Short mmCIF file of N, CA, C and O in Angstrom, two decimals:
data_model
loop_
_atom_site.label_atom_id
_atom_site.label_comp_id
_atom_site.label_asym_id
_atom_site.label_seq_id
_atom_site.Cartn_x
_atom_site.Cartn_y
_atom_site.Cartn_z
N GLN A 30 55.96 4.58 -56.30
CA GLN A 30 57.00 3.82 -55.62
C GLN A 30 58.37 4.36 -56.03
O GLN A 30 58.59 4.67 -57.19
N VAL A 31 59.27 4.45 -55.09
CA VAL A 31 60.62 4.91 -55.39
C VAL A 31 61.59 4.04 -54.62
O VAL A 31 61.34 3.66 -53.48
N GLN A 32 62.67 3.69 -55.27
CA GLN A 32 63.75 2.95 -54.62
C GLN A 32 64.94 3.86 -54.46
O GLN A 32 65.26 4.66 -55.36
N LEU A 33 65.61 3.74 -53.34
CA LEU A 33 66.69 4.65 -52.99
C LEU A 33 67.99 3.88 -52.78
O LEU A 33 68.00 2.84 -52.10
N VAL A 34 69.08 4.44 -53.32
CA VAL A 34 70.39 3.82 -53.16
C VAL A 34 71.39 4.90 -52.75
O VAL A 34 71.63 5.86 -53.49
N GLU A 35 71.96 4.73 -51.56
CA GLU A 35 72.96 5.66 -51.06
C GLU A 35 74.36 5.28 -51.52
O GLU A 35 74.64 4.10 -51.75
N SER A 36 75.20 6.28 -51.62
CA SER A 36 76.61 6.05 -51.94
C SER A 36 77.42 7.21 -51.38
O SER A 36 76.85 8.23 -50.97
N GLY A 37 78.74 7.04 -51.39
CA GLY A 37 79.62 8.13 -50.98
C GLY A 37 80.19 8.01 -49.58
O GLY A 37 81.00 8.84 -49.17
N GLY A 38 79.76 7.00 -48.86
CA GLY A 38 80.32 6.81 -47.53
C GLY A 38 81.76 6.33 -47.59
O GLY A 38 82.28 6.01 -48.66
N GLY A 39 82.40 6.30 -46.44
CA GLY A 39 83.78 5.85 -46.39
C GLY A 39 84.45 6.24 -45.10
O GLY A 39 83.79 6.64 -44.13
N LEU A 40 85.77 6.12 -45.11
CA LEU A 40 86.59 6.45 -43.95
C LEU A 40 87.28 7.79 -44.20
O LEU A 40 87.90 7.98 -45.26
N VAL A 41 87.18 8.68 -43.24
CA VAL A 41 87.79 10.00 -43.38
C VAL A 41 88.33 10.44 -42.01
O VAL A 41 87.80 10.04 -40.97
N GLN A 42 89.35 11.26 -42.03
CA GLN A 42 89.90 11.78 -40.78
C GLN A 42 89.04 12.93 -40.26
O GLN A 42 88.36 13.62 -41.04
N ALA A 43 89.09 13.12 -38.98
CA ALA A 43 88.37 14.25 -38.38
C ALA A 43 88.79 15.55 -39.05
O ALA A 43 89.98 15.76 -39.34
N GLY A 44 87.81 16.39 -39.32
CA GLY A 44 88.05 17.63 -40.03
C GLY A 44 87.87 17.53 -41.53
O GLY A 44 87.84 18.56 -42.23
N GLY A 45 87.76 16.31 -42.02
CA GLY A 45 87.62 16.09 -43.45
C GLY A 45 86.18 16.23 -43.92
O GLY A 45 85.27 16.60 -43.15
N SER A 46 85.98 15.91 -45.20
CA SER A 46 84.66 16.07 -45.83
C SER A 46 84.29 14.83 -46.61
O SER A 46 85.16 14.09 -47.10
N LEU A 47 83.01 14.62 -46.73
CA LEU A 47 82.44 13.59 -47.59
C LEU A 47 81.15 14.14 -48.18
O LEU A 47 80.49 14.97 -47.57
N ARG A 48 80.81 13.63 -49.36
CA ARG A 48 79.51 13.95 -49.93
C ARG A 48 78.74 12.66 -50.17
O ARG A 48 79.19 11.82 -50.96
N LEU A 49 77.65 12.53 -49.50
CA LEU A 49 76.78 11.38 -49.71
C LEU A 49 75.78 11.69 -50.81
O LEU A 49 75.31 12.82 -50.95
N SER A 50 75.47 10.66 -51.57
CA SER A 50 74.46 10.77 -52.61
C SER A 50 73.39 9.72 -52.38
O SER A 50 73.66 8.64 -51.85
N CYS A 51 72.19 10.06 -52.78
CA CYS A 51 71.08 9.12 -52.70
C CYS A 51 70.33 9.21 -54.01
O CYS A 51 69.70 10.24 -54.30
N ALA A 52 70.43 8.16 -54.81
CA ALA A 52 69.79 8.14 -56.11
C ALA A 52 68.44 7.44 -56.01
O ALA A 52 68.33 6.35 -55.43
N GLY A 53 67.43 8.08 -56.57
CA GLY A 53 66.09 7.53 -56.53
C GLY A 53 65.63 7.08 -57.90
O GLY A 53 65.96 7.70 -58.90
N SER A 54 64.85 6.03 -57.93
CA SER A 54 64.27 5.57 -59.18
C SER A 54 62.87 6.15 -59.31
O SER A 54 62.30 6.66 -58.36
N GLY A 55 62.32 6.08 -60.51
CA GLY A 55 60.94 6.52 -60.70
C GLY A 55 60.82 7.94 -61.20
O GLY A 55 61.69 8.77 -60.97
N ARG A 56 59.71 8.21 -61.87
CA ARG A 56 59.49 9.50 -62.50
C ARG A 56 59.00 10.56 -61.53
O ARG A 56 58.98 11.74 -61.87
N THR A 57 58.60 10.15 -60.34
CA THR A 57 57.99 11.10 -59.42
C THR A 57 58.94 11.55 -58.32
O THR A 57 58.52 12.06 -57.31
N PHE A 58 60.24 11.37 -58.54
CA PHE A 58 61.22 11.73 -57.52
C PHE A 58 61.05 13.18 -57.09
O PHE A 58 61.21 13.51 -55.92
N SER A 59 60.74 14.05 -58.03
CA SER A 59 60.60 15.48 -57.71
C SER A 59 59.45 15.75 -56.75
O SER A 59 59.38 16.84 -56.18
N HIS A 60 58.56 14.80 -56.56
CA HIS A 60 57.42 14.98 -55.67
C HIS A 60 57.73 14.57 -54.23
O HIS A 60 56.85 14.64 -53.37
N TYR A 61 58.95 14.16 -54.01
CA TYR A 61 59.31 13.65 -52.69
C TYR A 61 60.19 14.62 -51.91
O TYR A 61 61.17 15.14 -52.45
N ALA A 62 59.82 14.81 -50.65
CA ALA A 62 60.77 15.40 -49.71
C ALA A 62 61.79 14.32 -49.38
O ALA A 62 61.46 13.12 -49.38
N MET A 63 63.01 14.72 -49.12
CA MET A 63 64.08 13.76 -48.86
C MET A 63 64.73 14.06 -47.51
O MET A 63 64.95 15.22 -47.16
N GLY A 64 65.03 13.01 -46.81
CA GLY A 64 65.67 13.17 -45.51
C GLY A 64 66.89 12.27 -45.38
O GLY A 64 67.01 11.26 -46.07
N TRP A 65 67.78 12.69 -44.51
CA TRP A 65 68.93 11.87 -44.13
C TRP A 65 68.83 11.59 -42.63
O TRP A 65 68.59 12.51 -41.84
N PHE A 66 69.03 10.34 -42.29
CA PHE A 66 69.08 9.91 -40.91
C PHE A 66 70.36 9.12 -40.71
O PHE A 66 70.98 8.69 -41.68
N ARG A 67 70.74 8.92 -39.46
CA ARG A 67 71.94 8.12 -39.20
C ARG A 67 71.74 7.30 -37.94
O ARG A 67 70.97 7.67 -37.05
N GLN A 68 72.47 6.21 -37.91
CA GLN A 68 72.42 5.33 -36.74
C GLN A 68 73.83 4.89 -36.39
O GLN A 68 74.48 4.21 -37.18
N ALA A 69 74.27 5.29 -35.21
CA ALA A 69 75.56 4.88 -34.69
C ALA A 69 75.39 3.56 -33.94
O ALA A 69 74.27 3.22 -33.52
N PRO A 70 76.48 2.84 -33.75
CA PRO A 70 76.39 1.57 -33.03
C PRO A 70 75.75 1.74 -31.66
O PRO A 70 76.10 2.66 -30.91
N GLU A 71 74.80 0.88 -31.37
CA GLU A 71 74.13 0.84 -30.07
C GLU A 71 73.35 2.11 -29.76
O GLU A 71 73.08 2.41 -28.59
N LYS A 72 73.00 2.85 -30.79
CA LYS A 72 72.19 4.05 -30.59
C LYS A 72 70.96 4.01 -31.49
O LYS A 72 70.92 3.28 -32.48
N GLU A 73 69.96 4.82 -31.13
CA GLU A 73 68.77 4.92 -31.94
C GLU A 73 69.09 5.70 -33.23
O GLU A 73 69.99 6.55 -33.25
N ARG A 74 68.31 5.42 -34.25
CA ARG A 74 68.47 6.19 -35.47
C ARG A 74 68.01 7.63 -35.20
O ARG A 74 67.00 7.84 -34.51
N GLU A 75 68.74 8.59 -35.76
CA GLU A 75 68.42 9.99 -35.49
C GLU A 75 68.37 10.79 -36.79
O GLU A 75 69.03 10.47 -37.77
N PHE A 76 67.62 11.85 -36.71
CA PHE A 76 67.47 12.76 -37.84
C PHE A 76 68.76 13.54 -38.05
O PHE A 76 69.40 13.99 -37.09
N VAL A 77 69.11 13.76 -39.32
CA VAL A 77 70.27 14.57 -39.66
C VAL A 77 69.86 15.82 -40.44
O VAL A 77 70.18 16.94 -40.04
N SER A 78 69.13 15.61 -41.54
CA SER A 78 68.78 16.74 -42.39
C SER A 78 67.63 16.34 -43.31
O SER A 78 67.41 15.15 -43.54
N ALA A 79 66.92 17.34 -43.83
CA ALA A 79 65.83 17.07 -44.76
C ALA A 79 65.61 18.28 -45.65
O ALA A 79 65.99 19.41 -45.30
N ILE A 80 64.98 18.01 -46.79
CA ILE A 80 64.63 19.08 -47.72
C ILE A 80 63.21 18.82 -48.20
O ILE A 80 62.85 17.68 -48.51
N SER A 81 62.40 19.85 -48.22
CA SER A 81 61.00 19.71 -48.61
C SER A 81 60.90 19.34 -50.08
O SER A 81 61.85 19.52 -50.85
N TRP A 82 59.73 18.86 -50.50
CA TRP A 82 59.65 18.30 -51.84
C TRP A 82 59.86 19.34 -52.92
O TRP A 82 60.42 19.04 -53.98
N ARG A 83 59.48 20.60 -52.65
CA ARG A 83 59.74 21.65 -53.63
C ARG A 83 61.16 22.21 -53.50
O ARG A 83 61.60 22.98 -54.33
N GLY A 84 61.83 21.82 -52.41
CA GLY A 84 63.18 22.30 -52.20
C GLY A 84 63.28 23.66 -51.56
O GLY A 84 64.37 24.21 -51.43
N TYR A 85 62.14 24.18 -51.11
CA TYR A 85 62.15 25.53 -50.55
C TYR A 85 62.66 25.56 -49.12
O TYR A 85 63.15 26.59 -48.66
N ARG A 86 62.51 24.44 -48.40
CA ARG A 86 62.89 24.42 -46.99
C ARG A 86 63.89 23.33 -46.72
O ARG A 86 63.79 22.23 -47.26
N THR A 87 64.85 23.65 -45.90
CA THR A 87 65.81 22.65 -45.44
C THR A 87 65.82 22.63 -43.91
O THR A 87 65.53 23.65 -43.26
N TYR A 88 66.16 21.49 -43.38
CA TYR A 88 66.13 21.29 -41.94
C TYR A 88 67.41 20.55 -41.54
O TYR A 88 67.89 19.68 -42.27
N TYR A 89 67.91 20.91 -40.38
CA TYR A 89 69.14 20.28 -39.89
C TYR A 89 69.04 20.01 -38.40
O TYR A 89 68.47 20.81 -37.64
N ALA A 90 69.62 18.90 -37.99
CA ALA A 90 69.80 18.66 -36.57
C ALA A 90 70.81 19.66 -36.03
O ALA A 90 71.72 20.08 -36.75
N ASP A 91 70.65 20.03 -34.79
CA ASP A 91 71.57 21.01 -34.20
C ASP A 91 73.02 20.54 -34.27
O ASP A 91 73.94 21.34 -34.43
N SER A 92 73.21 19.24 -34.17
CA SER A 92 74.56 18.68 -34.12
C SER A 92 75.31 18.83 -35.44
O SER A 92 76.54 18.70 -35.47
N VAL A 93 74.59 19.07 -36.54
CA VAL A 93 75.26 19.16 -37.84
C VAL A 93 75.08 20.53 -38.49
O VAL A 93 75.67 20.79 -39.54
N LYS A 94 74.30 21.39 -37.86
CA LYS A 94 74.02 22.70 -38.44
C LYS A 94 75.32 23.47 -38.64
O LYS A 94 76.17 23.53 -37.74
N GLY A 95 75.48 24.04 -39.82
CA GLY A 95 76.69 24.79 -40.13
C GLY A 95 77.80 23.94 -40.70
O GLY A 95 78.79 24.48 -41.20
N ARG A 96 77.65 22.62 -40.62
CA ARG A 96 78.68 21.73 -41.16
C ARG A 96 78.16 20.90 -42.34
O ARG A 96 78.93 20.58 -43.25
N PHE A 97 76.89 20.54 -42.30
CA PHE A 97 76.30 19.72 -43.37
C PHE A 97 75.36 20.56 -44.21
O PHE A 97 74.71 21.49 -43.72
N THR A 98 75.27 20.20 -45.49
CA THR A 98 74.36 20.88 -46.40
C THR A 98 73.62 19.85 -47.24
O THR A 98 74.26 19.00 -47.87
N ILE A 99 72.31 19.96 -47.27
CA ILE A 99 71.50 19.05 -48.09
C ILE A 99 71.08 19.79 -49.36
O ILE A 99 70.83 20.99 -49.34
N SER A 100 71.04 19.04 -50.46
CA SER A 100 70.57 19.61 -51.72
C SER A 100 69.91 18.51 -52.53
O SER A 100 70.14 17.32 -52.29
N LYS A 101 69.10 18.94 -53.49
CA LYS A 101 68.29 17.98 -54.27
C LYS A 101 68.36 18.38 -55.73
O LYS A 101 68.13 19.54 -56.06
N ASP A 102 68.69 17.42 -56.58
CA ASP A 102 68.75 17.65 -58.01
C ASP A 102 67.70 16.76 -58.66
O ASP A 102 67.92 15.56 -58.85
N ASN A 103 66.54 17.34 -58.96
CA ASN A 103 65.44 16.54 -59.50
C ASN A 103 65.77 16.00 -60.90
O ASN A 103 65.29 14.93 -61.27
N ALA A 104 66.57 16.72 -61.65
CA ALA A 104 66.93 16.26 -62.99
C ALA A 104 67.74 14.97 -62.93
O ALA A 104 67.69 14.15 -63.84
N LYS A 105 68.47 14.80 -61.85
CA LYS A 105 69.30 13.60 -61.67
C LYS A 105 68.68 12.61 -60.69
O LYS A 105 69.29 11.59 -60.37
N ASN A 106 67.49 12.93 -60.20
CA ASN A 106 66.83 12.06 -59.21
C ASN A 106 67.76 11.76 -58.03
O ASN A 106 67.83 10.61 -57.56
N THR A 107 68.44 12.77 -57.55
CA THR A 107 69.46 12.55 -56.53
C THR A 107 69.39 13.63 -55.46
O THR A 107 69.18 14.81 -55.76
N VAL A 108 69.58 13.20 -54.23
CA VAL A 108 69.73 14.13 -53.12
C VAL A 108 71.14 13.94 -52.56
O VAL A 108 71.66 12.82 -52.54
N TYR A 109 71.73 15.03 -52.14
CA TYR A 109 73.11 15.01 -51.64
C TYR A 109 73.15 15.49 -50.19
O TYR A 109 72.33 16.29 -49.76
N LEU A 110 74.16 15.01 -49.51
CA LEU A 110 74.46 15.52 -48.18
C LEU A 110 75.95 15.82 -48.15
O LEU A 110 76.78 14.89 -48.11
N GLN A 111 76.29 17.09 -48.24
CA GLN A 111 77.69 17.52 -48.14
C GLN A 111 78.03 17.65 -46.67
O GLN A 111 77.40 18.41 -45.94
N MET A 112 79.04 16.91 -46.25
CA MET A 112 79.43 16.87 -44.84
C MET A 112 80.84 17.40 -44.71
O MET A 112 81.79 16.81 -45.23
N ASN A 113 80.98 18.53 -44.03
CA ASN A 113 82.28 19.15 -43.79
C ASN A 113 82.62 19.14 -42.31
O ASN A 113 81.74 18.94 -41.47
N SER A 114 83.87 19.37 -42.02
CA SER A 114 84.33 19.43 -40.63
C SER A 114 83.84 18.22 -39.84
O SER A 114 83.30 18.35 -38.72
N LEU A 115 84.03 17.07 -40.41
CA LEU A 115 83.51 15.85 -39.78
C LEU A 115 84.20 15.57 -38.45
O LEU A 115 85.39 15.85 -38.27
N LYS A 116 83.41 15.00 -37.56
CA LYS A 116 83.88 14.66 -36.22
C LYS A 116 83.71 13.15 -35.99
O LYS A 116 82.84 12.53 -36.62
N PRO A 117 84.47 12.59 -35.08
CA PRO A 117 84.30 11.15 -34.79
C PRO A 117 82.86 10.80 -34.41
O PRO A 117 82.39 9.71 -34.75
N GLU A 118 82.16 11.71 -33.77
CA GLU A 118 80.78 11.43 -33.38
C GLU A 118 79.80 11.42 -34.56
O GLU A 118 78.63 11.09 -34.39
N ASP A 119 80.29 11.77 -35.74
CA ASP A 119 79.46 11.65 -36.95
C ASP A 119 79.50 10.23 -37.50
O ASP A 119 78.76 9.92 -38.46
N THR A 120 80.32 9.38 -36.94
CA THR A 120 80.41 8.00 -37.40
C THR A 120 79.08 7.29 -37.22
O THR A 120 78.51 7.27 -36.12
N ALA A 121 78.58 6.74 -38.31
CA ALA A 121 77.27 6.08 -38.29
C ALA A 121 76.98 5.51 -39.67
O ALA A 121 77.69 5.81 -40.64
N VAL A 122 75.91 4.73 -39.73
CA VAL A 122 75.34 4.37 -41.02
C VAL A 122 74.32 5.45 -41.37
O VAL A 122 73.45 5.78 -40.56
N TYR A 123 74.46 5.99 -42.55
CA TYR A 123 73.59 7.08 -43.00
C TYR A 123 72.55 6.54 -43.97
O TYR A 123 72.90 5.84 -44.93
N TYR A 124 71.30 6.89 -43.71
CA TYR A 124 70.19 6.44 -44.53
C TYR A 124 69.48 7.63 -45.17
O TYR A 124 69.28 8.65 -44.51
N CYS A 125 69.08 7.47 -46.42
CA CYS A 125 68.21 8.48 -46.99
C CYS A 125 66.78 7.91 -47.02
O CYS A 125 66.58 6.70 -47.00
N ALA A 126 65.83 8.83 -47.04
CA ALA A 126 64.43 8.45 -46.99
C ALA A 126 63.61 9.43 -47.81
O ALA A 126 64.00 10.59 -47.97
N ALA A 127 62.46 8.96 -48.28
CA ALA A 127 61.61 9.77 -49.15
C ALA A 127 60.20 9.87 -48.59
O ALA A 127 59.64 8.87 -48.14
N ASP A 128 59.65 11.07 -48.63
CA ASP A 128 58.31 11.36 -48.12
C ASP A 128 57.53 12.09 -49.21
O ASP A 128 57.87 13.23 -49.56
N LEU A 129 56.50 11.45 -49.74
CA LEU A 129 55.73 12.02 -50.84
C LEU A 129 55.06 13.33 -50.42
O LEU A 129 54.31 13.36 -49.44
N TYR A 130 55.36 14.37 -51.15
CA TYR A 130 54.83 15.72 -50.92
C TYR A 130 55.11 16.23 -49.50
O TYR A 130 54.37 17.06 -48.97
N GLY A 131 56.18 15.76 -48.92
CA GLY A 131 56.52 16.16 -47.57
C GLY A 131 57.00 17.61 -47.50
O GLY A 131 57.78 18.06 -48.34
N SER A 132 56.51 18.32 -46.49
CA SER A 132 56.94 19.72 -46.31
C SER A 132 57.07 20.10 -44.85
O SER A 132 57.54 21.20 -44.54
N SER A 133 56.63 19.26 -43.95
CA SER A 133 56.74 19.57 -42.52
C SER A 133 56.97 18.28 -41.74
O SER A 133 56.77 17.18 -42.26
N ARG A 134 57.36 18.45 -40.48
CA ARG A 134 57.63 17.30 -39.60
C ARG A 134 58.64 16.34 -40.24
O ARG A 134 58.62 15.14 -39.98
N LEU A 135 59.52 16.86 -41.04
CA LEU A 135 60.46 16.01 -41.77
C LEU A 135 61.56 15.45 -40.88
O LEU A 135 62.37 14.66 -41.36
N GLU A 136 61.61 15.85 -39.63
CA GLU A 136 62.57 15.26 -38.71
C GLU A 136 62.02 13.97 -38.09
O GLU A 136 62.73 13.26 -37.41
N ARG A 137 60.78 13.64 -38.43
CA ARG A 137 60.14 12.45 -37.86
C ARG A 137 60.24 11.27 -38.82
O ARG A 137 59.82 11.35 -39.98
N GLU A 138 60.79 10.16 -38.35
CA GLU A 138 60.97 8.99 -39.19
C GLU A 138 59.66 8.50 -39.80
O GLU A 138 59.62 8.06 -40.94
N TYR A 139 58.58 8.59 -39.04
CA TYR A 139 57.32 8.01 -39.50
C TYR A 139 56.70 8.76 -40.68
O TYR A 139 55.75 8.29 -41.29
N GLU A 140 57.26 9.92 -41.00
CA GLU A 140 56.76 10.67 -42.14
C GLU A 140 57.20 10.04 -43.47
O GLU A 140 56.62 10.33 -44.51
N TYR A 141 58.21 9.21 -43.42
CA TYR A 141 58.84 8.74 -44.65
C TYR A 141 58.28 7.40 -45.10
O TYR A 141 58.04 6.50 -44.31
N ASP A 142 58.13 7.31 -46.41
CA ASP A 142 57.52 6.13 -47.01
C ASP A 142 58.55 5.11 -47.52
O ASP A 142 58.24 3.92 -47.64
N HIS A 143 59.71 5.60 -47.88
CA HIS A 143 60.71 4.74 -48.50
C HIS A 143 62.08 5.03 -47.90
O HIS A 143 62.40 6.20 -47.61
N TRP A 144 62.86 3.98 -47.78
CA TRP A 144 64.19 4.08 -47.18
C TRP A 144 65.22 3.36 -48.02
O TRP A 144 64.92 2.34 -48.66
N GLY A 145 66.43 3.90 -48.00
CA GLY A 145 67.55 3.22 -48.62
C GLY A 145 68.18 2.23 -47.67
O GLY A 145 67.75 2.09 -46.51
N GLN A 146 69.21 1.55 -48.14
CA GLN A 146 69.87 0.50 -47.35
C GLN A 146 70.96 1.06 -46.44
O GLN A 146 71.41 0.38 -45.52
N GLY A 147 71.40 2.27 -46.70
CA GLY A 147 72.39 2.89 -45.83
C GLY A 147 73.80 2.82 -46.39
O GLY A 147 74.14 1.93 -47.17
N THR A 148 74.61 3.78 -45.95
CA THR A 148 76.02 3.80 -46.32
C THR A 148 76.82 4.17 -45.06
O THR A 148 76.43 5.07 -44.30
N GLN A 149 77.93 3.48 -44.87
CA GLN A 149 78.72 3.66 -43.65
C GLN A 149 79.64 4.87 -43.77
O GLN A 149 80.36 5.02 -44.77
N VAL A 150 79.62 5.71 -42.75
CA VAL A 150 80.57 6.81 -42.63
C VAL A 150 81.35 6.61 -41.35
O VAL A 150 80.77 6.46 -40.28
N THR A 151 82.67 6.59 -41.49
CA THR A 151 83.54 6.42 -40.33
C THR A 151 84.53 7.58 -40.28
O THR A 151 85.25 7.82 -41.25
N VAL A 152 84.54 8.28 -39.16
CA VAL A 152 85.43 9.41 -38.98
C VAL A 152 86.44 9.06 -37.90
O VAL A 152 86.08 8.81 -36.76
N SER A 153 87.70 9.04 -38.28
CA SER A 153 88.76 8.70 -37.33
C SER A 153 89.31 9.95 -36.66
O SER A 153 89.36 11.01 -37.25
N SER A 154 89.74 9.79 -35.42
CA SER A 154 90.26 10.93 -34.67
C SER A 154 91.76 11.09 -34.86
O SER A 154 92.42 10.24 -35.44
#
């Protein structure tokens, strides 16, 4: 079992940067693939980025490719999402999620076993 807590959200101007963090509890954090999803008002939750449990593979939605970077620090039980060149359309609640031994299909919500509560990101124009 792992519990996830996101942080780092906030209000930023278009073109700015934020780094989201997701801290996980438990000794087996290193065994989890981690994903970031987001949900904008009145829209379905969508995939943003993911990293396989060994950290060898990363995945990005086309809309964030080249602007966002996911990384995982197993020593700190934390996954990060560095977001650069933010746009107003990036405004959403961002959720992290954990998938035990996940290495494929990480863009699919149903692959994930545990979810955080979310952190709000607002990008002003």
